[in-house]
Coordinates of C-alpha atoms in Angstrom, one line a residue:
R137 CA 0.8 33.8 -27.9
R138 CA 0.1 37.1 -29.5
V139 CA 0.2 37.5 -33.3
L140 CA 0.5 40.4 -35.7
V141 CA -2.9 42.0 -36.2
G142 CA -4.4 40.9 -39.5
S143 CA -1.7 38.3 -40.2
M144 CA -3.4 35.0 -40.9
E145 CA 0.0 33.5 -41.7
A146 CA 1.2 34.0 -38.2
L147 CA -1.6 32.0 -36.6
D148 CA -1.0 28.4 -35.6
T149 CA -3.6 25.7 -36.2
K150 CA -5.3 26.1 -32.8
Q151 CA -5.6 29.9 -33.2
K152 CA -7.0 29.6 -36.7
A153 CA -9.7 27.2 -35.3
T154 CA -10.5 29.6 -32.5
L155 CA -10.7 32.5 -34.9
Q156 CA -13.0 30.5 -37.2
E157 CA -15.3 29.5 -34.3
Y158 CA -15.4 33.1 -33.0
Q159 CA -16.3 34.6 -36.4
S160 CA -19.0 31.9 -37.0
L161 CA -20.5 32.6 -33.5
V162 CA -20.6 36.4 -33.8
N163 CA -21.1 36.5 -37.6
A164 CA -18.0 38.7 -37.9
H165 CA -16.3 39.5 -41.3
D166 CA -13.4 41.7 -40.3
I167 CA -10.5 39.4 -39.7
K168 CA -8.2 42.1 -38.5
T169 CA -10.6 43.3 -35.7
S170 CA -11.4 39.7 -34.8
I171 CA -7.7 38.8 -34.3
Q172 CA -7.3 42.0 -32.3
I173 CA -10.1 41.1 -29.9
L174 CA -8.8 37.5 -29.5
N175 CA -5.3 38.9 -28.9
D176 CA -6.6 41.1 -26.2
C177 CA -8.4 38.2 -24.7
K178 CA -5.3 36.0 -24.9
W179 CA -7.1 33.7 -27.3
N180 CA -9.7 32.6 -24.7
L181 CA -12.9 32.1 -26.7
Q182 CA -15.1 32.5 -23.7
V183 CA -13.6 35.9 -22.7
A184 CA -13.7 37.0 -26.4
L185 CA -17.4 36.3 -26.6
N186 CA -18.0 38.2 -23.3
T187 CA -16.0 41.1 -24.8
A188 CA -18.1 40.9 -28.0
F189 CA -21.2 41.2 -25.9
E190 CA -20.0 44.2 -24.0
M191 CA -18.8 46.0 -27.1
Q192 CA -22.1 45.2 -28.8
L193 CA -24.0 46.8 -25.9
S194 CA -21.8 49.8 -26.1
L195 CA -22.4 50.2 -29.8
G196 CA -26.1 49.8 -29.2
S197 CA -26.0 52.7 -26.8
G198 CA -24.2 55.0 -29.2
G199 CA -20.6 54.3 -28.3
G200 CA -17.9 52.3 -30.2
S201 CA -16.4 52.6 -33.7
A202 CA -17.3 51.3 -37.1
S203 CA -14.3 49.1 -37.3
A204 CA -15.2 47.4 -34.0
S205 CA -18.7 46.9 -35.1
S206 CA -17.6 44.9 -38.2
A207 CA -16.4 42.2 -35.8
L208 CA -19.7 42.2 -34.0
P209 CA -23.2 41.0 -34.9
P210 CA -26.0 43.4 -35.5
A211 CA -28.5 43.8 -32.7
V212 CA -31.7 41.8 -33.0
S213 CA -35.0 43.5 -32.5
T214 CA -37.6 42.1 -30.2
S215 CA -39.9 41.3 -33.1
E216 CA -37.2 39.3 -34.7
N217 CA -36.6 37.2 -31.6
K218 CA -39.7 35.1 -32.1
A219 CA -38.4 34.1 -35.6
L220 CA -35.2 32.6 -34.3
E221 CA -35.2 29.1 -33.0
A222 CA -32.7 27.3 -30.7
P223 CA -32.0 23.6 -30.3
A224 CA -34.7 21.7 -28.4
T225 CA -32.3 20.9 -25.6
L226 CA -31.8 24.6 -24.9
Q227 CA -35.5 25.4 -24.7
Q228 CA -35.8 24.3 -21.1
R229 CA -36.3 27.0 -18.5
P230 CA -35.3 26.6 -14.8
S231 CA -37.7 25.0 -12.4
A232 CA -40.3 27.6 -11.3
S233 CA -40.0 26.4 -7.7
S234 CA -36.3 26.5 -7.3
G235 CA -35.9 30.2 -6.7
L236 CA -32.1 29.8 -7.3
E237 CA -31.9 31.8 -10.6
S238 CA -34.0 34.8 -11.6
P239 CA -34.7 35.7 -15.2
T240 CA -33.2 38.7 -16.9
P241 CA -34.6 42.1 -16.1
G242 CA -37.6 42.9 -18.2
S243 CA -38.4 39.3 -19.0
T244 CA -41.5 37.6 -17.7
T245 CA -41.2 34.6 -15.4
P246 CA -44.1 32.2 -14.9
T247 CA -45.7 32.1 -11.4
A248 CA -46.0 28.8 -9.6
S249 CA -48.9 27.3 -7.8
S250 CA -48.8 25.5 -4.5
N251 CA -47.6 22.3 -6.0
G252 CA -44.7 24.0 -7.8
Q253 CA -46.2 23.8 -11.3
P254 CA -46.8 27.0 -13.5
E255 CA -50.3 28.4 -13.2
A256 CA -52.5 28.4 -16.1
G257 CA -52.0 31.3 -18.5
A258 CA -48.5 32.1 -17.0
E259 CA -45.8 33.2 -19.4
A260 CA -43.3 30.5 -20.3
D261 CA -41.0 32.2 -22.7
W262 CA -38.0 32.7 -20.3
T263 CA -35.3 30.4 -21.7
P264 CA -31.5 30.7 -22.1
V265 CA -32.2 31.5 -25.8
N266 CA -34.8 34.2 -25.0
T267 CA -32.4 35.7 -22.5
L268 CA -29.9 36.1 -25.3
M269 CA -32.6 37.5 -27.5
A270 CA -33.6 40.1 -24.9
S271 CA -29.9 41.1 -24.5
G272 CA -29.5 41.6 -28.3
M273 CA -27.2 38.5 -28.5
A274 CA -29.3 36.2 -30.6
F275 CA -26.2 35.2 -32.6
L276 CA -25.1 33.2 -29.5
A277 CA -28.3 31.3 -29.1
P278 CA -26.8 28.0 -30.5
V279 CA -24.1 28.0 -27.8
A280 CA -26.2 29.4 -25.0
H281 CA -25.3 26.5 -22.7
R282 CA -21.6 27.4 -23.0
V283 CA -21.6 31.2 -22.8
I284 CA -24.7 32.4 -21.1
P285 CA -23.6 31.6 -17.5
H286 CA -20.9 34.2 -17.5
W287 CA -22.9 37.2 -18.7
V288 CA -26.6 36.3 -18.1
A289 CA -28.5 39.4 -17.1
E290 CA -28.3 40.2 -13.4
S291 CA -30.3 37.9 -11.1
Q292 CA -31.0 38.0 -7.4
N293 CA -27.6 37.9 -5.8
I294 CA -28.7 36.0 -2.6
H295 CA -26.3 35.3 0.3
P296 CA -24.4 32.0 -0.2
R297 CA -26.0 30.6 3.0
A298 CA -29.5 31.2 1.6
F299 CA -28.5 29.7 -1.7
T300 CA -27.2 26.5 -0.1
Q301 CA -30.3 26.2 2.0
Q302 CA -32.5 26.5 -1.0
L303 CA -30.5 24.0 -2.9
K304 CA -30.8 21.5 -0.1
Q305 CA -34.6 22.0 0.0
I306 CA -34.9 21.1 -3.6
Y307 CA -32.4 18.1 -3.6
R308 CA -32.7 16.2 -0.4
D309 CA -29.8 13.8 -1.0
L310 CA -27.0 16.3 -1.6
P311 CA -23.7 16.1 0.2
N312 CA -23.3 18.2 3.4
F313 CA -22.6 21.5 1.7
F314 CA -21.2 24.2 4.1
E315 CA -23.6 27.1 4.5
G316 CA -21.5 30.2 4.2
T317 CA -19.2 32.1 1.9
Y318 CA -16.3 30.6 0.0
L319 CA -13.7 32.2 2.3
E320 CA -15.5 30.8 5.3
A321 CA -15.4 27.4 3.7
C322 CA -11.7 27.7 3.0
R323 CA -11.1 28.6 6.7
L324 CA -13.1 25.6 7.8
A325 CA -11.1 23.3 5.5
R326 CA -7.8 24.7 6.8
T327 CA -9.0 24.1 10.4
Q328 CA -10.1 20.5 9.7
N329 CA -7.0 19.9 7.5
R330 CA -9.2 18.8 4.6
S331 CA -9.5 19.6 0.9
L332 CA -12.3 21.9 -0.3
F333 CA -14.8 20.4 -2.8
I334 CA -16.5 23.1 -4.9
Y335 CA -19.7 22.7 -6.9
I336 CA -20.6 25.5 -9.4
H337 CA -24.3 25.5 -10.0
C338 CA -25.9 26.8 -13.2
Q339 CA -29.6 26.5 -13.1
I340 CA -30.3 27.1 -16.8
H341 CA -27.8 24.6 -18.1
E342 CA -29.4 21.5 -19.7
D343 CA -27.1 19.0 -17.8
T344 CA -27.5 20.5 -14.3
E345 CA -30.6 18.4 -13.3
Q346 CA -29.0 15.1 -14.5
F347 CA -25.7 15.9 -12.9
I348 CA -27.2 16.6 -9.5
N349 CA -29.5 13.6 -9.5
T350 CA -27.1 11.0 -10.9
S351 CA -23.8 12.2 -9.4
L352 CA -24.0 14.6 -6.5
C353 CA -27.0 12.7 -5.0
N354 CA -25.4 9.3 -5.5
Q355 CA -24.9 7.6 -2.1
A356 CA -21.3 6.5 -2.7
V357 CA -20.3 10.0 -4.0
R358 CA -22.1 11.6 -1.0
E359 CA -20.3 9.4 1.5
T360 CA -17.0 10.0 -0.1
L361 CA -17.5 13.8 0.0
N362 CA -18.9 13.9 3.5
G363 CA -16.1 11.7 4.9
N364 CA -13.1 13.3 3.2
F365 CA -13.9 16.9 2.1
V366 CA -15.4 20.2 3.2
C367 CA -18.1 20.8 0.6
W368 CA -19.2 24.2 -0.7
A369 CA -21.6 25.2 -3.5
G370 CA -22.1 28.5 -5.4
S371 CA -24.3 29.8 -8.2
V372 CA -22.8 31.3 -11.3
T373 CA -25.2 34.3 -10.9
Q374 CA -23.5 35.3 -7.6
T375 CA -20.8 37.9 -8.0
D376 CA -18.2 36.2 -5.8
T377 CA -18.9 32.8 -7.5
H378 CA -18.5 34.5 -10.9
K379 CA -15.1 35.9 -9.8
L380 CA -14.1 32.4 -8.6
C381 CA -15.0 30.9 -12.0
Q382 CA -12.8 33.4 -13.7
R383 CA -9.9 32.7 -11.3
L384 CA -10.3 28.9 -11.8
N385 CA -10.7 29.4 -15.6
I386 CA -14.0 27.6 -15.6
E387 CA -15.6 27.5 -19.1
G388 CA -18.3 24.9 -18.9
Y389 CA -21.1 23.7 -16.5
P390 CA -21.9 21.9 -14.3
C391 CA -18.5 22.1 -12.8
V392 CA -16.8 20.7 -9.8
A393 CA -13.3 21.5 -8.5
V394 CA -11.1 20.5 -5.5
I395 CA -8.9 23.1 -3.8
N396 CA -6.2 22.7 -1.3
P397 CA -6.8 25.6 1.2
N398 CA -3.3 25.2 2.5
R399 CA -1.6 25.7 -0.9
E400 CA 0.8 28.6 -0.7
S401 CA 0.9 29.3 -4.4
S402 CA -2.3 30.3 -6.3
R403 CA -0.6 29.9 -9.6
I404 CA -1.0 26.1 -9.6
P405 CA -4.3 25.3 -11.3
A406 CA -6.9 23.4 -9.2
P407 CA -8.2 20.1 -10.5
L408 CA -11.6 20.6 -12.0
H409 CA -14.2 18.8 -14.1
M410 CA -16.8 20.4 -16.4
G411 CA -19.9 18.6 -17.7
L412 CA -21.5 15.4 -16.7
F413 CA -19.5 13.1 -14.4
P414 CA -20.4 9.4 -13.9
P415 CA -20.5 8.5 -10.2
E416 CA -17.8 5.9 -10.5
D417 CA -15.4 8.2 -12.4
M418 CA -16.2 11.0 -10.0
I419 CA -15.3 8.8 -6.9
N420 CA -12.0 7.7 -8.5
W421 CA -11.2 11.3 -9.4
L422 CA -11.9 12.5 -5.9
H423 CA -9.7 9.8 -4.4
E424 CA -6.9 10.6 -6.8
V425 CA -7.1 14.4 -6.1
R426 CA -7.3 13.7 -2.3
S427 CA -4.2 11.5 -2.4
K428 CA -2.3 14.2 -4.3
Y429 CA -3.4 16.9 -1.9
E430 CA -2.5 14.8 1.1
Q431 CA 1.1 14.8 0.0
E432 CA 1.0 18.6 -0.5
M433 CA -0.6 19.1 2.9
K434 CA 2.1 17.0 4.6
E435 CA 4.8 19.1 2.8
T436 CA 3.0 22.4 3.8
R437 CA 2.8 21.2 7.4
R438 CA 6.5 20.2 7.3
R439 CA 7.5 23.7 6.0
R440 CA 5.4 25.5 8.6
T441 CA 6.8 23.3 11.3
E442 CA 10.3 24.3 10.1
V443 CA 9.4 28.0 10.2
K444 CA 7.9 27.6 13.7
Q445 CA 11.0 25.7 14.9
S446 CA 13.2 28.4 13.5
S447 CA 11.3 31.1 15.4
Q448 CA 11.5 29.0 18.6
L449 CA 15.2 28.5 18.2
R450 CA 15.9 32.0 19.4
E451 CA 13.7 31.5 22.4
I452 CA 15.5 28.3 23.2
Q453 CA 18.9 30.1 23.0
D454 CA 17.7 32.7 25.4
M455 CA 16.7 30.1 27.8
E456 CA 20.0 28.3 27.7
Y457 CA 21.7 30.7 30.0
I458 CA 19.1 30.2 32.7
Q459 CA 19.1 26.4 32.1
A460 CA 22.9 26.4 32.5
L461 CA 22.6 27.9 36.0
Q462 CA 20.1 25.2 37.0
Q463 CA 22.1 22.3 35.6
D464 CA 24.4 22.0 38.6
M465 CA 21.5 21.6 41.0
E466 CA 19.7 19.2 38.6
R467 CA 22.9 17.2 38.3
E468 CA 23.2 16.7 42.0
E469 CA 19.6 15.8 42.2
E470 CA 20.0 13.3 39.4
E471 CA 23.0 11.6 41.1
K472 CA 20.9 11.2 44.2
K473 CA 18.0 9.7 42.2
K474 CA 20.4 7.3 40.5
K475 CA 21.7 6.1 43.8
D476 CA 18.2 5.6 45.1
L477 CA 17.1 3.9 42.0
A478 CA 20.2 1.6 42.1
A479 CA 19.3 0.6 45.7
V480 CA 15.7 -0.1 44.7
A481 CA 16.8 -2.1 41.7
K482 CA 19.2 -4.2 43.8
M483 CA 16.4 -5.0 46.2
E484 CA 14.0 -5.8 43.4
E485 CA 16.6 -8.1 41.8
K486 CA 17.0 -9.9 45.1
R487 CA 13.3 -10.2 45.5
K488 CA 12.9 -11.6 41.9
K489 CA 15.7 -14.1 42.5
E490 CA 14.0 -15.3 45.7
E491 CA 10.7 -15.6 43.8
V492 CA 12.3 -17.7 41.1
E493 CA 13.9 -20.0 43.6
R494 CA 10.5 -20.3 45.4
K495 CA 8.7 -21.2 42.2
Q496 CA 11.4 -23.7 41.3
Q497 CA 10.9 -25.4 44.7
E498 CA 7.1 -25.4 44.2
E499 CA 7.5 -26.9 40.7
L500 CA 9.8 -29.6 42.0
K501 CA 7.4 -30.4 44.8
A502 CA 4.4 -30.4 42.4
A503 CA 6.3 -32.7 40.0
E504 CA 7.2 -35.1 42.8
E505 CA 3.6 -35.2 44.0
E506 CA 2.4 -35.8 40.4
K507 CA 4.9 -38.6 40.1
I508 CA 3.6 -40.2 43.3
K509 CA 0.0 -39.8 42.2
K510 CA 0.7 -41.5 38.9
L511 CA 2.4 -44.4 40.7
E512 CA -0.6 -44.8 43.0
K513 CA -2.9 -44.6 40.0
R514 CA -1.0 -47.3 38.3
K515 CA -1.2 -49.5 41.4
E516 CA -5.0 -49.0 41.4
L517 CA -5.1 -50.9 38.0
G518 CA -4.2 -54.0 39.9
D519 CA -1.8 -56.8 38.9
E520 CA -1.3 -57.5 35.3
P521 CA -3.1 -60.8 34.4
A522 CA -1.1 -63.7 32.8
A523 CA -1.6 -64.5 29.2
G524 CA -4.5 -66.9 28.5
P525 CA -8.2 -67.0 27.5
G526 CA -10.1 -63.8 28.2
V527 CA -6.9 -61.7 28.3
V528 CA -6.1 -59.0 25.7
L529 CA -2.6 -57.7 25.1
V530 CA -2.9 -53.9 24.7
V531 CA -0.1 -52.0 23.0
I532 CA -0.3 -48.1 23.2
R533 CA 2.1 -45.9 21.2
L534 CA 2.8 -42.5 22.7
P535 CA 3.5 -39.3 20.6
D536 CA 7.2 -39.3 21.5
G537 CA 7.7 -42.9 20.3
Q538 CA 7.3 -44.8 23.6
Q539 CA 5.3 -47.9 23.8
I540 CA 3.1 -49.2 26.6
K541 CA 2.5 -52.9 26.7
R542 CA 0.1 -54.4 29.2
R543 CA -2.4 -57.3 29.4
F544 CA -6.0 -56.6 30.5
Q545 CA -9.0 -58.8 31.1
E546 CA -11.7 -58.7 28.4
E547 CA -14.0 -57.1 31.0
A548 CA -11.7 -54.2 31.5
T549 CA -13.0 -50.8 30.4
F550 CA -11.4 -48.2 28.2
G551 CA -11.3 -46.1 31.3
A552 CA -8.6 -48.4 32.7
L553 CA -6.6 -47.8 29.5
F554 CA -7.0 -44.0 29.8
D555 CA -5.9 -44.2 33.5
L556 CA -2.8 -46.2 32.4
I557 CA -1.9 -43.5 29.8
E558 CA -2.3 -40.7 32.3
T559 CA 0.4 -42.3 34.5
Y560 CA 3.0 -41.5 31.8
E561 CA 4.4 -38.2 30.8
L562 CA 3.0 -37.3 27.4
L563 CA 5.4 -35.3 25.2
T564 CA 5.5 -34.3 21.6
P565 CA 8.4 -35.5 19.3
H566 CA 9.9 -32.1 20.1
G567 CA 9.7 -32.6 23.8
E568 CA 6.8 -30.3 24.5
E569 CA 4.2 -31.3 27.1
I570 CA 0.8 -32.4 25.8
E571 CA -2.1 -31.1 27.7
K572 CA -5.0 -32.6 25.7
W573 CA -4.9 -35.9 23.9
V574 CA -7.0 -38.6 22.2
M575 CA -6.6 -42.3 21.7
R576 CA -7.3 -43.8 18.2
S577 CA -6.9 -47.2 16.5
R578 CA -6.3 -48.0 12.9
Y579 CA -8.3 -51.3 12.7
P580 CA -11.0 -50.3 13.2
R581 CA -10.2 -46.6 12.3
K582 CA -11.8 -44.9 15.2
K583 CA -11.4 -42.5 18.1
W584 CA -12.1 -44.1 21.5
E585 CA -13.8 -41.8 24.1
D586 CA -16.3 -44.0 26.0
R587 CA -14.7 -44.8 29.4
E588 CA -17.5 -47.4 30.2
L589 CA -17.0 -49.5 27.1
T590 CA -15.2 -52.8 27.7
L591 CA -12.5 -54.4 25.5
K592 CA -14.9 -57.3 24.9
G593 CA -17.7 -55.0 23.9
A594 CA -15.3 -53.3 21.4
R595 CA -14.4 -56.7 19.9
M596 CA -10.7 -56.1 20.2
G597 CA -9.7 -59.8 20.0
R598 CA -6.5 -61.2 21.6
Q599 CA -4.4 -58.1 20.7
A600 CA -5.2 -54.4 20.4
L601 CA -3.0 -51.5 19.1
F602 CA -3.8 -47.9 20.0
F603 CA -2.2 -44.6 19.2
V604 CA -2.2 -41.5 21.5
Q605 CA -2.2 -38.2 19.6
E606 CA -2.3 -34.6 20.6
D607 CA -5.9 -33.2 20.4
I608 CA -5.6 -30.0 18.4

């Protein structure tokens, strides 16, 4: 919200904190001018710092006013740059072999040998802090990692395809980034009906190397991105990427975002994450955003389908007249087809009925033959011996509760018992036919399978009790 210029009382707590941070960063003393700049920048600290830089350059070239200069820091001479120190974490320059970011105009970049290392005697003073010094913005050195990406001096604005290819050459395990412009990536995502994953690369940021190696090059993250998203990467030094950062309100690096290319309204903010991102958290975030966008895509497709259907409705109405003229002929043809189908169905029903009767006759005949075969098999067992020495009374209980009692000589084999069982119809307690069965005894507790074994050899005594069970 805008406030009255110079009115500290009208500021809320958040605005007071922003004002204090702005004044401390730019070493400004004029509260009124500082509030005016923040008002114009809608209290966006990043934009205000960029404005301060532009105004400072304007004042340095002879333009501007005295009141505006009181809210800006004095320019720092080249000789004073060497006296200023920045935090150790900011004194890292980009890899000499990357070629992705170029230093500010007028600064010296170290040359690289064939192995990618700086040659002996090469200059090594190009850092984010020195870039600020050379731009007359030494007062922002302590926060270089936050503000320099937006207004770092012009670098080589290479084509997005070349940038992506160079990035892949340096980091071999990156996701499959699309080689082309942002708009081309959006069109591809719409064609494939996928969400667009965006990575904003800032070579001079202290966390970039760690973020790429631990997160983007992580196998699980790479598989998730390649399998569910169209991926695109851009550098903050490229004009189009810089505009995209402003549109997405990106204020920190490294940054990733997910965009729904089919979203009809650009006012809805895109999910984004700035800074380091553990692989597990990144995967969970990607799945959550993808799930959310899937619902949006379904809704978008539904609305587009409705629009398409509405446009087709008029064409359908125009065709109705012609269709009405053809309906009479089609109705007659349909009646003829129905009669033909009815005749065919009647013949098919008759054929099926005859087939059922034939199968029933075959089943009855097969059952009769099976019955005769069982009787013949039972006769093959011979006459039942009378009770006496050397004779064993065998009792066999079937699964449906029936009992088979018969005497056998001690020399009879278990094969004779199995043949006797097969002469009966074996059914479960529910009346279902049993195809596979086994014979067991409780004393001894055993399953009998050897057809050549005799009752005497099995030491069954004068009586033997067996149980037939379904073999499951």
